[in-house]
PDB file of C-alpha atoms in Angstrom:
ATOM      1  CA  LYS A 340     -79.706-141.760 -12.229  1.00 62.00           C
ATOM      2  CA  ASN A 341     -81.026-139.981 -15.433  1.00 78.00           C
ATOM      3  CA  GLU A 342     -78.352-137.048 -16.641  1.00 89.00           C
ATOM      4  CA  VAL A 343     -81.166-134.832 -17.033  1.00 93.00           C
ATOM      5  CA  GLU A 344     -83.950-134.218 -14.249  1.00 94.00           C
ATOM      6  CA  GLN A 345     -87.154-132.449 -14.558  1.00 95.00           C
ATOM      7  CA  SER A 346     -89.360-131.219 -12.009  1.00 96.00           C
ATOM      8  CA  PRO A 347     -92.233-131.676 -11.075  1.00 96.00           C
ATOM      9  CA  GLN A 348     -93.516-134.317 -13.397  1.00 94.00           C
ATOM     10  CA  ASN A 349     -96.915-133.257 -13.359  1.00 96.00           C
ATOM     11  CA  LEU A 350     -98.299-129.995 -12.596  1.00 97.00           C
ATOM     12  CA  THR A 351    -102.075-128.730 -12.736  1.00 97.00           C
ATOM     13  CA  ALA A 352    -102.724-125.083 -12.921  1.00 97.00           C
ATOM     14  CA  GLN A 353    -105.700-122.939 -12.968  1.00 97.00           C
ATOM     15  CA  GLU A 354    -105.725-120.316 -16.185  1.00 97.00           C
ATOM     16  CA  GLY A 355    -104.053-117.016 -15.422  1.00 97.00           C
ATOM     17  CA  GLU A 356    -101.282-118.545 -12.955  1.00 97.00           C
ATOM     18  CA  PHE A 357     -97.440-118.468 -13.329  1.00 98.00           C
ATOM     19  CA  ILE A 358     -96.017-121.949 -14.119  1.00 97.00           C
ATOM     20  CA  THR A 359     -92.073-122.981 -13.556  1.00 98.00           C
ATOM     21  CA  ILE A 360     -90.854-125.833 -14.759  1.00 98.00           C
ATOM     22  CA  ASN A 361     -87.143-126.875 -13.354  1.00 98.00           C
ATOM     23  CA  CYS A 362     -84.761-128.908 -15.270  1.00 97.00           C
ATOM     24  CA  SER A 363     -81.347-129.785 -13.887  1.00 97.00           C
ATOM     25  CA  TYR A 364     -78.386-131.723 -15.252  1.00 96.00           C
ATOM     26  CA  SER A 365     -75.265-133.888 -14.661  1.00 93.00           C
ATOM     27  CA  VAL A 366     -73.172-133.342 -17.728  1.00 87.00           C
ATOM     28  CA  GLY A 367     -71.000-130.334 -19.547  1.00 86.00           C
ATOM     29  CA  ILE A 368     -73.421-128.808 -22.131  1.00 87.00           C
ATOM     30  CA  SER A 369     -73.071-126.894 -25.236  1.00 83.00           C
ATOM     31  CA  ALA A 370     -76.560-126.044 -25.494  1.00 88.00           C
ATOM     32  CA  LEU A 371     -80.300-126.751 -23.876  1.00 92.00           C
ATOM     33  CA  HIS A 372     -83.529-127.265 -25.484  1.00 93.00           C
ATOM     34  CA  TRP A 373     -86.943-126.772 -24.328  1.00 96.00           C
ATOM     35  CA  LEU A 374     -89.339-129.020 -26.236  1.00 95.00           C
ATOM     36  CA  GLN A 375     -93.328-128.811 -26.079  1.00 96.00           C
ATOM     37  CA  GLN A 376     -95.105-132.075 -26.771  1.00 94.00           C
ATOM     38  CA  HIS A 377     -98.741-131.668 -27.867  1.00 89.00           C
ATOM     39  CA  PRO A 378    -101.264-133.884 -26.696  1.00 82.00           C
ATOM     40  CA  GLY A 379    -101.730-135.396 -30.187  1.00 77.00           C
ATOM     41  CA  GLY A 380     -97.887-136.154 -29.964  1.00 76.00           C
ATOM     42  CA  GLY A 381     -96.042-133.950 -31.838  1.00 87.00           C
ATOM     43  CA  ILE A 382     -93.189-132.270 -30.522  1.00 92.00           C
ATOM     44  CA  VAL A 383     -92.196-128.752 -31.266  1.00 91.00           C
ATOM     45  CA  SER A 384     -88.826-126.819 -30.147  1.00 91.00           C
ATOM     46  CA  LEU A 385     -89.425-123.543 -28.221  1.00 93.00           C
ATOM     47  CA  PHE A 386     -86.335-122.245 -27.106  1.00 90.00           C
ATOM     48  CA  MET A 387     -82.386-123.396 -27.564  1.00 90.00           C
ATOM     49  CA  LEU A 388     -80.254-121.724 -24.880  1.00 89.00           C
ATOM     50  CA  SER A 389     -76.400-121.658 -23.865  1.00 88.00           C
ATOM     51  CA  SER A 390     -76.632-118.712 -21.452  1.00 90.00           C
ATOM     52  CA  GLY A 391     -78.749-116.068 -19.797  1.00 93.00           C
ATOM     53  CA  LYS A 392     -82.155-115.767 -20.596  1.00 95.00           C
ATOM     54  CA  LYS A 393     -84.732-115.857 -23.763  1.00 93.00           C
ATOM     55  CA  LYS A 394     -88.286-114.811 -24.077  1.00 94.00           C
ATOM     56  CA  HIS A 395     -90.828-115.753 -26.931  1.00 92.00           C
ATOM     57  CA  GLY A 396     -94.551-114.268 -26.114  1.00 94.00           C
ATOM     58  CA  ARG A 397     -95.478-115.735 -22.622  1.00 96.00           C
ATOM     59  CA  LEU A 398     -92.683-118.252 -22.271  1.00 96.00           C
ATOM     60  CA  ILE A 399     -89.454-117.185 -20.756  1.00 97.00           C
ATOM     61  CA  ALA A 400     -86.236-119.914 -20.256  1.00 96.00           C
ATOM     62  CA  THR A 401     -83.398-119.128 -18.076  1.00 97.00           C
ATOM     63  CA  ILE A 402     -80.355-121.287 -17.867  1.00 96.00           C
ATOM     64  CA  ASN A 403     -77.510-121.067 -14.995  1.00 95.00           C
ATOM     65  CA  ILE A 404     -74.806-122.599 -16.387  1.00 92.00           C
ATOM     66  CA  GLN A 405     -72.774-122.935 -12.894  1.00 93.00           C
ATOM     67  CA  GLU A 406     -75.344-124.409 -11.151  1.00 95.00           C
ATOM     68  CA  LYS A 407     -76.269-126.773 -14.179  1.00 95.00           C
ATOM     69  CA  HIS A 408     -79.866-125.688 -14.146  1.00 97.00           C
ATOM     70  CA  SER A 409     -82.742-124.236 -16.207  1.00 97.00           C
ATOM     71  CA  SER A 410     -86.199-122.857 -15.674  1.00 98.00           C
ATOM     72  CA  LEU A 411     -89.140-122.684 -18.398  1.00 98.00           C
ATOM     73  CA  HIS A 412     -91.735-120.100 -17.202  1.00 98.00           C
ATOM     74  CA  ILE A 413     -95.398-119.400 -18.542  1.00 97.00           C
ATOM     75  CA  THR A 414     -96.987-116.209 -17.578  1.00 96.00           C
ATOM     76  CA  ALA A 415    -100.919-115.749 -17.535  1.00 96.00           C
ATOM     77  CA  SER A 416    -100.972-119.394 -18.694  1.00 97.00           C
ATOM     78  CA  HIS A 417    -104.083-120.678 -20.906  1.00 96.00           C
ATOM     79  CA  PRO A 418    -105.441-124.070 -21.214  1.00 96.00           C
ATOM     80  CA  ARG A 419    -103.893-124.409 -24.906  1.00 94.00           C
ATOM     81  CA  ASP A 420    -100.217-124.268 -22.968  1.00 96.00           C
ATOM     82  CA  SER A 421    -101.420-127.802 -21.776  1.00 96.00           C
ATOM     83  CA  ALA A 422     -98.646-130.220 -23.332  1.00 96.00           C
ATOM     84  CA  VAL A 423     -95.589-132.104 -21.861  1.00 96.00           C
ATOM     85  CA  TYR A 424     -92.536-129.848 -21.636  1.00 97.00           C
ATOM     86  CA  ILE A 425     -89.023-131.410 -22.294  1.00 96.00           C
ATOM     87  CA  CYS A 426     -85.903-130.085 -21.323  1.00 96.00           C
ATOM     88  CA  ALA A 427     -82.819-132.051 -23.349  1.00 93.00           C
ATOM     89  CA  VAL A 428     -79.240-131.053 -23.132  1.00 91.00           C
ATOM     90  CA  ARG A 429     -76.580-131.228 -25.992  1.00 82.00           C
ATOM     91  CA  SER A 430     -73.640-133.154 -24.480  1.00 78.00           C
ATOM     92  CA  GLY A 431     -72.432-134.832 -27.440  1.00 71.00           C
ATOM     93  CA  ASP A 432     -75.539-136.301 -28.505  1.00 74.00           C
ATOM     94  CA  MET A 433     -78.760-134.924 -27.345  1.00 81.00           C
ATOM     95  CA  ARG A 434     -80.140-135.951 -23.482  1.00 87.00           C
ATOM     96  CA  PHE A 435     -83.606-135.730 -22.776  1.00 92.00           C
ATOM     97  CA  GLY A 436     -85.554-135.421 -19.444  1.00 93.00           C
ATOM     98  CA  ALA A 437     -88.518-137.350 -18.792  1.00 91.00           C
ATOM     99  CA  GLY A 438     -90.797-134.474 -19.432  1.00 94.00           C
ATOM    100  CA  THR A 439     -93.362-132.338 -17.229  1.00 96.00           C
ATOM    101  CA  ARG A 440     -97.000-132.874 -18.024  1.00 95.00           C
ATOM    102  CA  LEU A 441     -98.910-129.405 -17.512  1.00 97.00           C
ATOM    103  CA  THR A 442    -102.529-129.090 -17.284  1.00 97.00           C
ATOM    104  CA  VAL A 443    -104.332-125.658 -17.267  1.00 97.00           C
ATOM    105  CA  LYS A 444    -107.861-125.756 -16.149  1.00 97.00           C
ATOM    106  CA  PRO A 445    -110.160-122.980 -17.585  1.00 96.00           C
TER     107      PRO A 445
ATOM    108  CA  GLU B1494     -93.723-125.735 -45.770  1.00 82.00           C
ATOM    109  CA  ALA B1495     -90.380-126.794 -43.774  1.00 79.00           C
ATOM    110  CA  GLN B1496     -91.026-130.234 -42.551  1.00 92.00           C
ATOM    111  CA  VAL B1497     -90.234-134.101 -41.436  1.00 96.00           C
ATOM    112  CA  THR B1498     -92.464-136.442 -42.709  1.00 96.00           C
ATOM    113  CA  GLN B1499     -92.922-139.833 -40.878  1.00 96.00           C
ATOM    114  CA  ASN B1500     -95.115-142.484 -42.417  1.00 97.00           C
ATOM    115  CA  PRO B1501     -96.904-144.524 -40.979  1.00 97.00           C
ATOM    116  CA  ARG B1502     -98.416-142.730 -37.959  1.00 95.00           C
ATOM    117  CA  TYR B1503     -99.778-145.663 -36.639  1.00 96.00           C
ATOM    118  CA  LEU B1504     -98.419-149.420 -37.157  1.00 96.00           C
ATOM    119  CA  ILE B1505     -99.475-152.417 -35.257  1.00 96.00           C
ATOM    120  CA  THR B1506     -97.625-155.908 -36.465  1.00 96.00           C
ATOM    121  CA  VAL B1507     -96.380-159.356 -35.224  1.00 96.00           C
ATOM    122  CA  THR B1508     -93.321-160.334 -33.814  1.00 97.00           C
ATOM    123  CA  GLY B1509     -90.704-161.064 -36.529  1.00 96.00           C
ATOM    124  CA  LYS B1510     -92.321-159.372 -39.440  1.00 97.00           C
ATOM    125  CA  LYS B1511     -89.572-157.032 -40.962  1.00 97.00           C
ATOM    126  CA  LEU B1512     -91.122-153.248 -41.013  1.00 97.00           C
ATOM    127  CA  THR B1513     -89.648-149.814 -42.254  1.00 98.00           C
ATOM    128  CA  VAL B1514     -90.472-146.674 -40.855  1.00 98.00           C
ATOM    129  CA  THR B1515     -89.870-143.856 -43.489  1.00 98.00           C
ATOM    130  CA  CYS B1516     -88.759-140.334 -42.452  1.00 98.00           C
ATOM    131  CA  SER B1517     -88.203-137.555 -45.134  1.00 98.00           C
ATOM    132  CA  GLN B1518     -87.037-133.902 -44.576  1.00 97.00           C
ATOM    133  CA  ASN B1519     -87.249-131.413 -46.849  1.00 95.00           C
ATOM    134  CA  MET B1520     -85.049-128.949 -45.509  1.00 94.00           C
ATOM    135  CA  ASN B1521     -81.851-129.858 -46.820  1.00 94.00           C
ATOM    136  CA  HIS B1522     -80.526-130.618 -43.396  1.00 93.00           C
ATOM    137  CA  GLU B1523     -77.409-132.812 -42.706  1.00 92.00           C
ATOM    138  CA  TYR B1524     -78.000-134.330 -39.465  1.00 91.00           C
ATOM    139  CA  MET B1525     -80.702-136.863 -39.011  1.00 94.00           C
ATOM    140  CA  SER B1526     -81.956-138.974 -36.143  1.00 94.00           C
ATOM    141  CA  TRP B1527     -84.553-141.304 -34.507  1.00 97.00           C
ATOM    142  CA  TYR B1528     -85.674-141.692 -30.935  1.00 96.00           C
ATOM    143  CA  ARG B1529     -88.048-143.810 -29.196  1.00 96.00           C
ATOM    144  CA  GLN B1530     -90.290-142.214 -26.469  1.00 93.00           C
ATOM    145  CA  ASP B1531     -91.480-144.711 -23.613  1.00 92.00           C
ATOM    146  CA  PRO B1532     -93.312-143.820 -20.565  1.00 85.00           C
ATOM    147  CA  GLY B1533     -91.170-142.704 -17.712  1.00 79.00           C
ATOM    148  CA  LEU B1534     -88.326-143.256 -20.027  1.00 83.00           C
ATOM    149  CA  GLY B1535     -88.340-140.152 -21.946  1.00 85.00           C
ATOM    150  CA  LEU B1536     -86.824-139.907 -25.432  1.00 92.00           C
ATOM    151  CA  ARG B1537     -84.010-141.942 -26.335  1.00 92.00           C
ATOM    152  CA  GLN B1538     -81.966-142.091 -29.539  1.00 92.00           C
ATOM    153  CA  ILE B1539     -81.732-144.976 -31.699  1.00 95.00           C
ATOM    154  CA  TYR B1540     -79.633-144.063 -34.245  1.00 95.00           C
ATOM    155  CA  TYR B1541     -78.289-140.635 -36.004  1.00 92.00           C
ATOM    156  CA  SER B1542     -76.589-139.708 -39.246  1.00 93.00           C
ATOM    157  CA  MET B1543     -74.373-136.450 -39.724  1.00 89.00           C
ATOM    158  CA  ASN B1544     -74.627-136.838 -43.359  1.00 92.00           C
ATOM    159  CA  VAL B1545     -75.171-139.147 -46.288  1.00 95.00           C
ATOM    160  CA  GLU B1546     -73.875-142.623 -45.668  1.00 94.00           C
ATOM    161  CA  VAL B1547     -72.497-141.596 -42.400  1.00 93.00           C
ATOM    162  CA  THR B1548     -74.598-143.335 -39.658  1.00 95.00           C
ATOM    163  CA  ASP B1549     -73.959-143.909 -35.799  1.00 92.00           C
ATOM    164  CA  LYS B1550     -75.275-145.627 -33.282  1.00 92.00           C
ATOM    165  CA  GLY B1551     -77.449-143.960 -30.279  1.00 90.00           C
ATOM    166  CA  ASP B1552     -78.200-145.314 -26.914  1.00 88.00           C
ATOM    167  CA  VAL B1553     -80.729-147.774 -27.650  1.00 94.00           C
ATOM    168  CA  PRO B1554     -79.513-149.262 -31.213  1.00 96.00           C
ATOM    169  CA  GLU B1555     -80.122-152.764 -30.662  1.00 97.00           C
ATOM    170  CA  GLY B1556     -82.596-154.548 -32.979  1.00 97.00           C
ATOM    171  CA  TYR B1557     -82.740-151.663 -35.337  1.00 98.00           C
ATOM    172  CA  LYS B1558     -81.223-150.576 -38.781  1.00 98.00           C
ATOM    173  CA  VAL B1559     -80.731-147.499 -40.563  1.00 98.00           C
ATOM    174  CA  SER B1560     -79.461-146.127 -44.120  1.00 96.00           C
ATOM    175  CA  ARG B1561     -78.807-142.548 -45.321  1.00 97.00           C
ATOM    176  CA  LYS B1562     -78.186-143.091 -49.105  1.00 97.00           C
ATOM    177  CA  GLU B1563     -79.775-139.734 -49.713  1.00 96.00           C
ATOM    178  CA  LYS B1564     -79.631-136.388 -47.490  1.00 96.00           C
ATOM    179  CA  ARG B1565     -83.513-136.327 -47.195  1.00 97.00           C
ATOM    180  CA  ASN B1566     -84.612-139.744 -46.361  1.00 98.00           C
ATOM    181  CA  PHE B1567     -83.311-141.668 -43.184  1.00 98.00           C
ATOM    182  CA  PRO B1568     -85.496-144.895 -42.954  1.00 98.00           C
ATOM    183  CA  LEU B1569     -85.735-147.133 -39.692  1.00 98.00           C
ATOM    184  CA  ILE B1570     -85.876-150.962 -40.414  1.00 98.00           C
ATOM    185  CA  LEU B1571     -86.794-153.477 -37.676  1.00 97.00           C
ATOM    186  CA  GLU B1572     -85.563-156.624 -39.205  1.00 95.00           C
ATOM    187  CA  SER B1573     -87.473-158.997 -36.607  1.00 97.00           C
ATOM    188  CA  PRO B1574     -89.617-156.613 -34.450  1.00 97.00           C
ATOM    189  CA  SER B1575     -89.999-157.671 -30.861  1.00 97.00           C
ATOM    190  CA  PRO B1576     -93.032-156.673 -28.330  1.00 97.00           C
ATOM    191  CA  ASN B1577     -90.489-154.680 -26.762  1.00 96.00           C
ATOM    192  CA  GLN B1578     -89.865-152.308 -29.570  1.00 98.00           C
ATOM    193  CA  THR B1579     -93.610-151.308 -29.012  1.00 97.00           C
ATOM    194  CA  SER B1580     -93.079-147.443 -28.796  1.00 97.00           C
ATOM    195  CA  LEU B1581     -93.557-144.041 -30.008  1.00 95.00           C
ATOM    196  CA  TYR B1582     -90.749-143.174 -32.546  1.00 97.00           C
ATOM    197  CA  PHE B1583     -89.686-139.763 -33.798  1.00 96.00           C
ATOM    198  CA  CYS B1584     -87.469-138.971 -36.377  1.00 97.00           C
ATOM    199  CA  ALA B1585     -85.995-135.532 -36.155  1.00 94.00           C
ATOM    200  CA  SER B1586     -83.197-133.520 -38.344  1.00 94.00           C
ATOM    201  CA  LYS B1587     -81.185-129.881 -38.090  1.00 89.00           C
ATOM    202  CA  VAL B1588     -78.667-127.962 -39.539  1.00 85.00           C
ATOM    203  CA  GLY B1589     -75.458-130.309 -39.239  1.00 69.00           C
ATOM    204  CA  SER B1590     -72.795-127.626 -39.019  1.00 56.00           C
ATOM    205  CA  SER B1591     -74.021-126.094 -35.683  1.00 60.00           C
ATOM    206  CA  TYR B1592     -74.203-127.885 -32.522  1.00 59.00           C
ATOM    207  CA  ASN B1593     -76.850-125.140 -31.499  1.00 64.00           C
ATOM    208  CA  SER B1594     -79.397-125.434 -34.267  1.00 77.00           C
ATOM    209  CA  PRO B1595     -82.809-126.595 -33.147  1.00 83.00           C
ATOM    210  CA  LEU B1596     -84.203-130.066 -33.780  1.00 87.00           C
ATOM    211  CA  HIS B1597     -87.234-130.095 -36.192  1.00 92.00           C
ATOM    212  CA  PHE B1598     -89.541-133.203 -35.293  1.00 94.00           C
ATOM    213  CA  GLY B1599     -91.719-135.451 -37.362  1.00 95.00           C
ATOM    214  CA  ASN B1600     -95.224-136.317 -35.975  1.00 92.00           C
ATOM    215  CA  GLY B1601     -94.301-139.442 -34.498  1.00 95.00           C
ATOM    216  CA  THR B1602     -95.120-143.252 -35.475  1.00 96.00           C
ATOM    217  CA  ARG B1603     -96.914-145.386 -32.968  1.00 96.00           C
ATOM    218  CA  LEU B1604     -95.515-148.816 -33.179  1.00 97.00           C
ATOM    219  CA  THR B1605     -97.351-151.982 -31.664  1.00 97.00           C
ATOM    220  CA  VAL B1606     -95.686-155.560 -31.918  1.00 97.00           C
ATOM    221  CA  THR B1607     -97.780-158.180 -30.805  1.00 96.00           C
TER     222      THR B1607
END
């Protein structure tokens, strides 16, 4: 069993919809990262969390340390949000989820 | 512009022919690492380096070598590539002094070994 599990694996939404991507992990962590991988392959760090909630524009990330769970929310989704979203945890080294492929249709 | 630069972006080679993928960062980061990304498996760490002349194995180091002679460069060497090393490779760097600093990724190198 992977130490970092993401759901769903694939997600298709209509423009404007509210999106939630979930991440559960089974190890003790010092931080959790949400990454965005563009269709061209490049990876960008969106958030780094160790507790609570962070917001950047239309993106919100939350983490519940006791439940070992994090969510990434996208409000008012747009086709340019189409990408693979990857959850990663720092437990010693980095451990990555398999990613959630999001497609937002106009 | 602060960045991590990988070269080449695409590489097709044959089994057994030694190759090097270069990685360079201009942010004076102590920590650098290499990952491979395969469908269904996500990113897996190959090697990492906490600073110059300090390297350690990640989850999947077999068949790879690295060196860290200078702070800015962290090349990945495949002495005798095999088809199971066909993958998408990413180099990344971060400030080494903090566990919680963000990773900066290169644009990736897509390697095909025939």
